[in-house]
GROMACS .gro file of C-alpha atoms in nm:
model
  464
    1UNK     CA    1  13.540  11.576   9.080
    2UNK     CA    2  13.302  11.305   8.950
    3UNK     CA    3  13.103  11.315   8.628
    4UNK     CA    4  12.766  11.307   8.806
    5UNK     CA    5  12.629  11.362   9.153
    6UNK     CA    6  12.297  11.284   9.319
    7UNK     CA    7  12.015  11.522   9.230
    8UNK     CA    8  12.173  11.736   8.962
    9UNK     CA    9  11.848  11.938   8.953
   10UNK     CA   10  11.718  11.882   8.600
   11UNK     CA   11  11.439  11.617   8.594
   12UNK     CA   12  11.552  11.465   8.263
   13UNK     CA   13  11.919  11.459   8.366
   14UNK     CA   14  11.834  11.304   8.703
   15UNK     CA   15  11.614  11.044   8.533
   16UNK     CA   16  11.902  10.952   8.303
   17UNK     CA   17  12.158  10.936   8.584
   18UNK     CA   18  11.921  10.717   8.789
   19UNK     CA   19  11.867  10.489   8.491
   20UNK     CA   20  12.241  10.457   8.432
   21UNK     CA   21  12.310  10.376   8.797
   22UNK     CA   22  12.032  10.120   8.818
   23UNK     CA   23  12.142   9.953   8.495
   24UNK     CA   24  12.500   9.925   8.622
   25UNK     CA   25  12.390   9.774   8.954
   26UNK     CA   26  12.183   9.844   9.262
   27UNK     CA   27  12.477   9.967   9.469
   28UNK     CA   28  12.627  10.196   9.206
   29UNK     CA   29  12.610  10.565   9.296
   30UNK     CA   30  12.644  10.862   9.055
   31UNK     CA   31  12.982  10.964   9.197
   32UNK     CA   32  13.123  10.623   9.102
   33UNK     CA   33  13.029  10.635   8.732
   34UNK     CA   34  13.325  10.634   8.493
   35UNK     CA   35  13.348  10.689   8.114
   36UNK     CA   36  13.402  10.315   8.079
   37UNK     CA   37  13.073  10.252   8.261
   38UNK     CA   38  12.895  10.487   8.024
   39UNK     CA   39  13.038  10.306   7.721
   40UNK     CA   40  12.906   9.979   7.864
   41UNK     CA   41  12.557  10.123   7.911
   42UNK     CA   42  12.552  10.247   7.552
   43UNK     CA   43  12.654   9.905   7.420
   44UNK     CA   44  12.380   9.743   7.631
   45UNK     CA   45  12.096   9.985   7.568
   46UNK     CA   46  12.142  10.103   7.208
   47UNK     CA   47  12.041   9.768   7.048
   48UNK     CA   48  11.722   9.761   7.257
   49UNK     CA   49  11.622  10.117   7.170
   50UNK     CA   50  11.587  10.068   6.797
   51UNK     CA   51  11.225  10.145   6.721
   52UNK     CA   52  11.157   9.868   6.470
   53UNK     CA   53  11.226   9.584   6.712
   54UNK     CA   54  11.230   9.753   7.051
   55UNK     CA   55  11.143  10.096   7.187
   56UNK     CA   56  10.815  10.167   7.012
   57UNK     CA   57  10.736  10.497   7.183
   58UNK     CA   58  11.050  10.706   7.134
   59UNK     CA   59  10.877  10.927   6.876
   60UNK     CA   60  10.720  11.111   7.170
   61UNK     CA   61  11.058  11.159   7.341
   62UNK     CA   62  11.317  11.219   7.068
   63UNK     CA   63  11.140  11.315   6.743
   64UNK     CA   64  11.364  11.331   6.436
   65UNK     CA   65  11.643  11.149   6.616
   66UNK     CA   66  11.856  10.884   6.446
   67UNK     CA   67  11.619  10.622   6.587
   68UNK     CA   68  11.289  10.783   6.488
   69UNK     CA   69  11.350  10.980   6.168
   70UNK     CA   70  11.250  10.783   5.860
   71UNK     CA   71  11.548  10.931   5.673
   72UNK     CA   72  11.778  10.700   5.871
   73UNK     CA   73  11.580  10.378   5.813
   74UNK     CA   74  11.817  10.245   5.545
   75UNK     CA   75  12.119  10.293   5.771
   76UNK     CA   76  12.237  10.108   6.080
   77UNK     CA   77  12.038  10.314   6.332
   78UNK     CA   78  12.188  10.138   6.634
   79UNK     CA   79  12.536  10.225   6.517
   80UNK     CA   80  12.427  10.582   6.453
   81UNK     CA   81  12.297  10.607   6.811
   82UNK     CA   82  12.622  10.463   6.946
   83UNK     CA   83  12.818  10.711   6.738
   84UNK     CA   84  12.611  11.001   6.870
   85UNK     CA   85  12.655  10.888   7.230
   86UNK     CA   86  13.030  10.842   7.182
   87UNK     CA   87  13.045  11.198   7.049
   88UNK     CA   88  12.909  11.310   7.386
   89UNK     CA   89  13.142  11.073   7.573
   90UNK     CA   90  13.451  11.211   7.403
   91UNK     CA   91  13.370  11.558   7.533
   92UNK     CA   92  13.265  11.475   7.890
   93UNK     CA   93  13.453  11.654   8.166
   94UNK     CA   94  13.416  11.629   8.541
   95UNK     CA   95  13.185  11.853   8.741
   96UNK     CA   96  13.306  12.198   8.826
   97UNK     CA   97  13.176  12.458   9.070
   98UNK     CA   98  12.984  12.669   8.820
   99UNK     CA   99  12.888  12.671   8.453
  100UNK     CA  100  12.617  12.767   8.206
  101UNK     CA  101  12.492  12.417   8.122
  102UNK     CA  102  12.111  12.414   8.141
  103UNK     CA  103  12.122  12.061   8.281
  104UNK     CA  104  12.358  12.090   8.576
  105UNK     CA  105  12.488  12.447   8.601
  106UNK     CA  106  12.822  12.293   8.698
  107UNK     CA  107  12.993  12.274   8.356
  108UNK     CA  108  13.026  12.495   8.052
  109UNK     CA  109  12.779  12.422   7.773
  110UNK     CA  110  12.968  12.267   7.483
  111UNK     CA  111  12.680  12.148   7.268
  112UNK     CA  112  12.366  12.324   7.144
  113UNK     CA  113  12.060  12.102   7.121
  114UNK     CA  114  11.691  12.122   7.033
  115UNK     CA  115  11.393  11.904   7.116
  116UNK     CA  116  11.531  11.633   6.887
  117UNK     CA  117  11.775  11.547   7.166
  118UNK     CA  118  11.626  11.723   7.473
  119UNK     CA  119  11.250  11.684   7.536
  120UNK     CA  120  11.049  12.008   7.532
  121UNK     CA  121  11.345  12.220   7.427
  122UNK     CA  122  11.261  12.468   7.151
  123UNK     CA  123  11.218  12.385   6.787
  124UNK     CA  124  11.524  12.344   6.569
  125UNK     CA  125  11.679  12.673   6.458
  126UNK     CA  126  11.373  12.888   6.532
  127UNK     CA  127  11.560  13.130   6.756
  128UNK     CA  128  11.255  13.279   6.924
  129UNK     CA  129  11.225  12.957   7.128
  130UNK     CA  130  11.565  13.001   7.296
  131UNK     CA  131  11.734  13.239   7.543
  132UNK     CA  132  11.903  13.539   7.375
  133UNK     CA  133  11.785  13.401   7.038
  134UNK     CA  134  12.058  13.138   7.027
  135UNK     CA  135  12.031  12.845   6.787
  136UNK     CA  136  11.939  12.584   7.046
  137UNK     CA  137  11.984  12.537   7.420
  138UNK     CA  138  12.325  12.488   7.576
  139UNK     CA  139  12.407  12.164   7.755
  140UNK     CA  140  12.731  12.002   7.861
  141UNK     CA  141  12.806  11.665   7.702
  142UNK     CA  142  12.761  11.475   8.030
  143UNK     CA  143  12.406  11.605   8.080
  144UNK     CA  144  12.321  11.559   7.712
  145UNK     CA  145  12.440  11.199   7.736
  146UNK     CA  146  12.237  11.131   8.052
  147UNK     CA  147  11.921  11.262   7.889
  148UNK     CA  148  11.960  11.017   7.599
  149UNK     CA  149  11.930  10.738   7.859
  150UNK     CA  150  11.643  10.902   8.052
  151UNK     CA  151  11.373  10.680   7.891
  152UNK     CA  152  11.503  10.403   8.117
  153UNK     CA  153  11.317  10.580   8.400
  154UNK     CA  154  11.007  10.697   8.209
  155UNK     CA  155  10.656  10.559   8.243
  156UNK     CA  156  10.442  10.531   7.932
  157UNK     CA  157  10.091  10.657   8.000
  158UNK     CA  158   9.814  10.714   7.746
  159UNK     CA  159  10.042  10.829   7.463
  160UNK     CA  160  10.246  11.047   7.700
  161UNK     CA  161  10.522  10.988   7.953
  162UNK     CA  162  10.563  11.035   8.326
  163UNK     CA  163  10.900  11.121   8.470
  164UNK     CA  164  10.948  11.150   8.845
  165UNK     CA  165  11.148  11.417   9.020
  166UNK     CA  166  11.199  11.448   9.393
  167UNK     CA  167  11.408  11.605   9.667
  168UNK     CA  168  11.510  11.250   9.762
  169UNK     CA  169  11.765  11.049   9.567
  170UNK     CA  170  11.639  10.733   9.734
  171UNK     CA  171  11.289  10.803   9.604
  172UNK     CA  172  11.418  10.845   9.249
  173UNK     CA  173  11.625  10.528   9.270
  174UNK     CA  174  11.336  10.328   9.415
  175UNK     CA  175  11.107  10.419   9.128
  176UNK     CA  176  11.378  10.378   8.864
  177UNK     CA  177  11.438  10.028   9.000
  178UNK     CA  178  11.079   9.941   8.907
  179UNK     CA  179  11.121  10.082   8.554
  180UNK     CA  180  11.460   9.926   8.482
  181UNK     CA  181  11.346   9.596   8.629
  182UNK     CA  182  11.062   9.589   8.378
  183UNK     CA  183  11.297   9.667   8.087
  184UNK     CA  184  11.534   9.388   8.192
  185UNK     CA  185  11.236   9.154   8.203
  186UNK     CA  186  11.143   9.259   7.850
  187UNK     CA  187  11.500   9.184   7.744
  188UNK     CA  188  11.496   8.839   7.902
  189UNK     CA  189  11.166   8.755   7.734
  190UNK     CA  190  11.291   8.900   7.404
  191UNK     CA  191  10.977   9.112   7.382
  192UNK     CA  192  11.091   9.474   7.388
  193UNK     CA  193  10.811   9.730   7.407
  194UNK     CA  194  10.994  10.030   7.553
  195UNK     CA  195  10.929  10.243   7.859
  196UNK     CA  196  10.764  10.076   8.155
  197UNK     CA  197  10.388  10.077   8.102
  198UNK     CA  198  10.167   9.973   8.396
  199UNK     CA  199   9.856  10.074   8.202
  200UNK     CA  200   9.776  10.410   8.362
  201UNK     CA  201   9.643  10.656   8.108
  202UNK     CA  202   9.527  10.886   8.392
  203UNK     CA  203   9.848  11.059   8.513
  204UNK     CA  204   9.706  11.142   8.858
  205UNK     CA  205   9.622  10.779   8.922
  206UNK     CA  206   9.961  10.689   8.777
  207UNK     CA  207  10.134  10.913   9.031
  208UNK     CA  208   9.961  10.737   9.322
  209UNK     CA  209  10.043  10.401   9.168
  210UNK     CA  210  10.407  10.507   9.162
  211UNK     CA  211  10.392  10.608   9.528
  212UNK     CA  212  10.230  10.276   9.620
  213UNK     CA  213  10.498  10.078   9.441
  214UNK     CA  214  10.784  10.281   9.587
  215UNK     CA  215  10.694  10.222   9.952
  216UNK     CA  216  10.765   9.850   9.919
  217UNK     CA  217  11.138   9.924   9.940
  218UNK     CA  218  11.292   9.922  10.288
  219UNK     CA  219  11.495  10.238  10.230
  220UNK     CA  220  11.173  10.440  10.197
  221UNK     CA  221  11.153  10.523  10.567
  222UNK     CA  222  10.859  10.722  10.703
  223UNK     CA  223  11.070  10.977  10.893
  224UNK     CA  224  11.188  11.169  10.584
  225UNK     CA  225  11.011  11.464  10.423
  226UNK     CA  226  11.000  11.351  10.061
  227UNK     CA  227  10.822  11.556   9.797
  228UNK     CA  228  10.744  11.427   9.449
  229UNK     CA  229  10.683  11.607   9.123
  230UNK     CA  230  10.569  11.412   8.821
  231UNK     CA  231  10.607  11.562   8.476
  232UNK     CA  232  10.350  11.431   8.230
  233UNK     CA  233  10.471  11.521   7.881
  234UNK     CA  234  10.491  11.437   7.518
  235UNK     CA  235  10.752  11.573   7.277
  236UNK     CA  236  10.570  11.485   6.956
  237UNK     CA  237  10.629  11.717   6.662
  238UNK     CA  238  10.255  11.764   6.619
  239UNK     CA  239  10.212  11.918   6.963
  240UNK     CA  240  10.438  11.893   7.267
  241UNK     CA  241  10.254  11.906   7.600
  242UNK     CA  242  10.351  11.929   7.965
  243UNK     CA  243  10.155  11.896   8.291
  244UNK     CA  244  10.314  11.893   8.635
  245UNK     CA  245  10.165  11.713   8.934
  246UNK     CA  246  10.299  11.781   9.283
  247UNK     CA  247  10.265  11.547   9.581
  248UNK     CA  248  10.353  11.728   9.906
  249UNK     CA  249  10.577  11.563  10.163
  250UNK     CA  250  10.294  11.515  10.421
  251UNK     CA  251  10.081  11.325  10.167
  252UNK     CA  252  10.365  11.096  10.062
  253UNK     CA  253  10.459  11.034  10.427
  254UNK     CA  254  10.098  10.945  10.506
  255UNK     CA  255  10.090  10.700  10.214
  256UNK     CA  256  10.417  10.540  10.322
  257UNK     CA  257  10.282  10.483  10.673
  258UNK     CA  258   9.950  10.349  10.547
  259UNK     CA  259  10.093  10.103  10.295
  260UNK     CA  260  10.345   9.972  10.548
  261UNK     CA  261  10.090   9.915  10.826
  262UNK     CA  262   9.767   9.740  10.919
  263UNK     CA  263   9.575  10.031  10.764
  264UNK     CA  264   9.657   9.924  10.409
  265UNK     CA  265   9.338   9.725  10.337
  266UNK     CA  266   9.105   9.985  10.487
  267UNK     CA  267   9.276  10.266  10.295
  268UNK     CA  268   9.249  10.077   9.967
  269UNK     CA  269   8.876  10.037  10.035
  270UNK     CA  270   8.836  10.413  10.086
  271UNK     CA  271   9.027  10.487   9.766
  272UNK     CA  272   8.829  10.234   9.565
  273UNK     CA  273   8.498  10.376   9.687
  274UNK     CA  274   8.572  10.716   9.526
  275UNK     CA  275   8.634  10.612   9.167
  276UNK     CA  276   8.378  10.779   8.941
  277UNK     CA  277   8.247  10.462   8.779
  278UNK     CA  278   7.937  10.248   8.740
  279UNK     CA  279   8.034   9.956   8.960
  280UNK     CA  280   7.760   9.739   8.816
  281UNK     CA  281   7.961   9.724   8.493
  282UNK     CA  282   8.304   9.670   8.652
  283UNK     CA  283   8.461   9.328   8.597
  284UNK     CA  284   8.825   9.397   8.686
  285UNK     CA  285   9.061   9.674   8.796
  286UNK     CA  286   9.125   9.757   8.431
  287UNK     CA  287   8.766   9.884   8.410
  288UNK     CA  288   8.821  10.160   8.667
  289UNK     CA  289   9.194  10.224   8.727
  290UNK     CA  290   9.197  10.516   8.482
  291UNK     CA  291   8.870  10.673   8.590
  292UNK     CA  292   8.874  10.989   8.801
  293UNK     CA  293   8.942  10.921   9.168
  294UNK     CA  294   8.823  11.188   9.410
  295UNK     CA  295   9.060  11.090   9.693
  296UNK     CA  296   9.361  11.129   9.463
  297UNK     CA  297   9.240  11.456   9.315
  298UNK     CA  298   9.158  11.607   9.656
  299UNK     CA  299   9.497  11.509   9.802
  300UNK     CA  300   9.680  11.671   9.510
  301UNK     CA  301   9.463  11.984   9.542
  302UNK     CA  302   9.514  12.009   9.922
  303UNK     CA  303   9.142  11.955   9.984
  304UNK     CA  304   9.010  11.758  10.278
  305UNK     CA  305   8.915  11.396  10.214
  306UNK     CA  306   8.735  11.359  10.548
  307UNK     CA  307   8.397  11.310  10.378
  308UNK     CA  308   8.521  10.992  10.211
  309UNK     CA  309   8.572  10.826  10.548
  310UNK     CA  310   8.194  10.839  10.595
  311UNK     CA  311   7.937  10.609  10.435
  312UNK     CA  312   7.641  10.822  10.534
  313UNK     CA  313   7.369  10.635  10.345
  314UNK     CA  314   7.434  10.335  10.570
  315UNK     CA  315   7.552  10.534  10.872
  316UNK     CA  316   7.882  10.356  10.868
  317UNK     CA  317   8.246  10.460  10.893
  318UNK     CA  318   8.513  10.367  10.641
  319UNK     CA  319   8.836  10.273  10.812
  320UNK     CA  320   8.902  10.323  11.182
  321UNK     CA  321   8.941  10.627  11.405
  322UNK     CA  322   9.313  10.549  11.415
  323UNK     CA  323   9.342  10.566  11.035
  324UNK     CA  324   9.140  10.887  11.020
  325UNK     CA  325   9.353  11.036  11.297
  326UNK     CA  326   9.668  10.945  11.106
  327UNK     CA  327   9.544  11.134  10.801
  328UNK     CA  328   9.441  11.437  11.007
  329UNK     CA  329   9.772  11.452  11.194
  330UNK     CA  330  10.007  11.389  10.902
  331UNK     CA  331   9.828  11.571  10.620
  332UNK     CA  332   9.604  11.828  10.791
  333UNK     CA  333   9.846  11.886  11.086
  334UNK     CA  334   9.571  11.853  11.346
  335UNK     CA  335   9.692  11.836  11.704
  336UNK     CA  336   9.645  11.514  11.901
  337UNK     CA  337   9.473  11.701  12.186
  338UNK     CA  338   9.204  11.824  11.944
  339UNK     CA  339   9.150  11.475  11.806
  340UNK     CA  340   9.125  11.331  12.157
  341UNK     CA  341   8.866  11.590  12.261
  342UNK     CA  342   8.650  11.537  11.950
  343UNK     CA  343   8.670  11.160  12.004
  344UNK     CA  344   8.561  11.205  12.367
  345UNK     CA  345   8.265  11.425  12.271
  346UNK     CA  346   8.167  11.181  11.995
  347UNK     CA  347   8.166  10.894  12.245
  348UNK     CA  348   7.945  11.089  12.488
  349UNK     CA  349   7.699  11.183  12.212
  350UNK     CA  350   7.684  10.818  12.101
  351UNK     CA  351   7.611  10.711  12.457
  352UNK     CA  352   7.336  10.973  12.483
  353UNK     CA  353   7.174  10.859  12.158
  354UNK     CA  354   7.183  10.495  12.268
  355UNK     CA  355   7.020  10.578  12.601
  356UNK     CA  356   6.748  10.780  12.428
  357UNK     CA  357   6.652  10.482  12.214
  358UNK     CA  358   6.606  10.716  11.918
  359UNK     CA  359   6.821  10.849  11.635
  360UNK     CA  360   6.668  11.198  11.633
  361UNK     CA  361   6.982  11.382  11.744
  362UNK     CA  362   7.194  11.188  11.497
  363UNK     CA  363   6.954  11.276  11.216
  364UNK     CA  364   6.968  11.644  11.314
  365UNK     CA  365   7.347  11.641  11.322
  366UNK     CA  366   7.362  11.473  10.981
  367UNK     CA  367   7.134  11.739  10.831
  368UNK     CA  368   7.297  12.043  10.987
  369UNK     CA  369   7.356  12.302  10.715
  370UNK     CA  370   7.516  12.581  10.915
  371UNK     CA  371   7.739  12.647  11.210
  372UNK     CA  372   7.436  12.774  11.402
  373UNK     CA  373   7.243  12.451  11.343
  374UNK     CA  374   7.540  12.239  11.446
  375UNK     CA  375   7.590  12.445  11.761
  376UNK     CA  376   7.222  12.421  11.857
  377UNK     CA  377   7.220  12.043  11.811
  378UNK     CA  378   7.505  12.014  12.059
  379UNK     CA  379   7.302  12.226  12.298
  380UNK     CA  380   7.012  11.983  12.264
  381UNK     CA  381   7.245  11.694  12.338
  382UNK     CA  382   7.362  11.876  12.651
  383UNK     CA  383   6.999  11.911  12.757
  384UNK     CA  384   6.933  11.541  12.685
  385UNK     CA  385   7.232  11.439  12.893
  386UNK     CA  386   7.113  11.649  13.186
  387UNK     CA  387   6.776  11.474  13.166
  388UNK     CA  388   6.956  11.138  13.157
  389UNK     CA  389   7.151  11.227  13.470
  390UNK     CA  390   7.494  11.240  13.310
  391UNK     CA  391   7.758  11.303  13.579
  392UNK     CA  392   7.986  11.526  13.367
  393UNK     CA  393   7.932  11.798  13.104
  394UNK     CA  394   7.958  11.721  12.731
  395UNK     CA  395   8.251  11.963  12.707
  396UNK     CA  396   8.391  12.271  12.876
  397UNK     CA  397   8.380  12.619  12.729
  398UNK     CA  398   8.757  12.599  12.674
  399UNK     CA  399   8.720  12.270  12.488
  400UNK     CA  400   8.450  12.425  12.272
  401UNK     CA  401   8.654  12.734  12.184
  402UNK     CA  402   8.995  12.568  12.144
  403UNK     CA  403   8.926  12.218  12.013
  404UNK     CA  404   8.573  12.179  11.878
  405UNK     CA  405   8.528  12.513  11.701
  406UNK     CA  406   8.854  12.707  11.717
  407UNK     CA  407   8.839  13.075  11.626
  408UNK     CA  408   8.899  13.188  11.270
  409UNK     CA  409   8.934  13.525  11.094
  410UNK     CA  410   8.617  13.465  10.896
  411UNK     CA  411   8.306  13.312  11.047
  412UNK     CA  412   8.238  13.148  10.711
  413UNK     CA  413   8.571  12.972  10.744
  414UNK     CA  414   8.494  12.821  11.084
  415UNK     CA  415   8.564  12.448  11.034
  416UNK     CA  416   8.230  12.343  11.175
  417UNK     CA  417   8.168  12.088  10.897
  418UNK     CA  418   8.498  11.919  10.974
  419UNK     CA  419   8.406  11.894  11.343
  420UNK     CA  420   8.055  11.774  11.255
  421UNK     CA  421   8.190  11.505  11.021
  422UNK     CA  422   8.446  11.390  11.277
  423UNK     CA  423   8.171  11.357  11.536
  424UNK     CA  424   7.958  11.163  11.288
  425UNK     CA  425   8.249  10.930  11.208
  426UNK     CA  426   8.301  10.850  11.576
  427UNK     CA  427   7.928  10.807  11.639
  428UNK     CA  428   7.897  10.571  11.342
  429UNK     CA  429   8.198  10.375  11.466
  430UNK     CA  430   8.041  10.339  11.811
  431UNK     CA  431   7.677  10.290  11.713
  432UNK     CA  432   7.660  10.128  11.368
  433UNK     CA  433   7.569   9.783  11.499
  434UNK     CA  434   7.312   9.929  11.739
  435UNK     CA  435   7.164  10.149  11.465
  436UNK     CA  436   7.137   9.843  11.243
  437UNK     CA  437   6.965   9.642  11.515
  438UNK     CA  438   6.718   9.925  11.574
  439UNK     CA  439   6.648   9.970  11.202
  440UNK     CA  440   6.801  10.318  11.193
  441UNK     CA  441   7.061  10.269  10.919
  442UNK     CA  442   6.859  10.375  10.613
  443UNK     CA  443   6.939  10.745  10.633
  444UNK     CA  444   6.794  10.959  10.352
  445UNK     CA  445   6.939  11.309  10.340
  446UNK     CA  446   6.650  11.432  10.124
  447UNK     CA  447   6.386  11.319  10.373
  448UNK     CA  448   6.340  11.547  10.672
  449UNK     CA  449   6.035  11.378  10.823
  450UNK     CA  450   6.241  11.234  11.106
  451UNK     CA  451   6.294  11.574  11.269
  452UNK     CA  452   6.017  11.681  11.506
  453UNK     CA  453   5.858  12.022  11.458
  454UNK     CA  454   5.997  12.172  11.778
  455UNK     CA  455   6.353  12.079  11.691
  456UNK     CA  456   6.315  12.208  11.333
  457UNK     CA  457   6.202  12.547  11.461
  458UNK     CA  458   6.488  12.561  11.706
  459UNK     CA  459   6.741  12.467  11.442
  460UNK     CA  460   6.628  12.755  11.221
  461UNK     CA  461   6.684  13.009  11.499
  462UNK     CA  462   7.054  13.093  11.518
  463UNK     CA  463   7.176  13.263  11.832
  464UNK     CA  464   7.240  13.634  11.799
   0.00000   0.00000   0.00000
């Protein structure tokens, strides 16, 4: 049996194993790692990790360790780290079938450690922090060793650290490649600063930055269901903290498709438009990259981002129907037949509005505040089309019930706003230039003067 395997299960162990593999070479896999390889990694990394001339942020990972505790400053701290790692190496055994190690569950625990050596693990000999009131947490030497190298795969962010975990080994390796590549660059330039730091103090934005960087690698195919969890933590003595951010497989798949296709520029425009920032004061990306981003937050909270595809104040769409459809199919699992029907109805409404020479129906649709109002507006469009001599109906009763407004357990949960916004997107896409030519693009949601009295009265009367 090997010393390590892919995806041992513990995020810190997997980060360390990924870092070791990537340091040894791009084609090295966990099953190939030997004790000799581990000795080489220690000899390479230990000199760089000394805090005085290298890793400046290890206090938040391994407090009171031989590298960070002031009591060791007068000693050769690099040699102390090597000695500690060799102590683990001398006791490493191959994987077994079962065990009580908290890192792998595949070997017997032969060392008891606290947060000095394992981030977020108890507090010294205070037994109330540990299972069965033991003095520390039990790890096998192989997992303990891997965790000492885990900072190779960490991201420094606003005084904390991000570490990625995933159900995909390729995803972990792809991101670790970015981190290790940066550390090697620091080594070449003889300017060691520590964990990779792309300047993201906002961990949510940092997670999406990680996803964006990962998709550049060819092995990140779009046909795999890859989930990502990012642990944002600090292990400082003054107050350890932990937050966990989860990116579902559909969201990551959507991002992989977008960033590897012609949709990339349009998507970046949508994302940029939702930063909470005063754009008049922005001079560079550094001025907004850590501000709250509503697209990112909504995707992580499983909330619809459909509204951000609409630029309602100018009656304009952001992105194309194809990009919007991709999001709705991959993330919201909407069926193609429903998208096709909504697109068809949107096109017919746009044609009706153009023929009328007015934007009254569009204004009414934009201001609809209930399912009843939205339904009545569609009825008015049907009436307008009959007066215009349209040869076919706007939609069939089956289309209405199955695709436009499918049934739901609660009437309040009927997704009428989603259908309304999809229709608006398609109408804007079809009519924006015409609306601009006619002077109909300055839409003010607070101004209702554009709705005639008859229509207002009708809109306020919901069908029984």
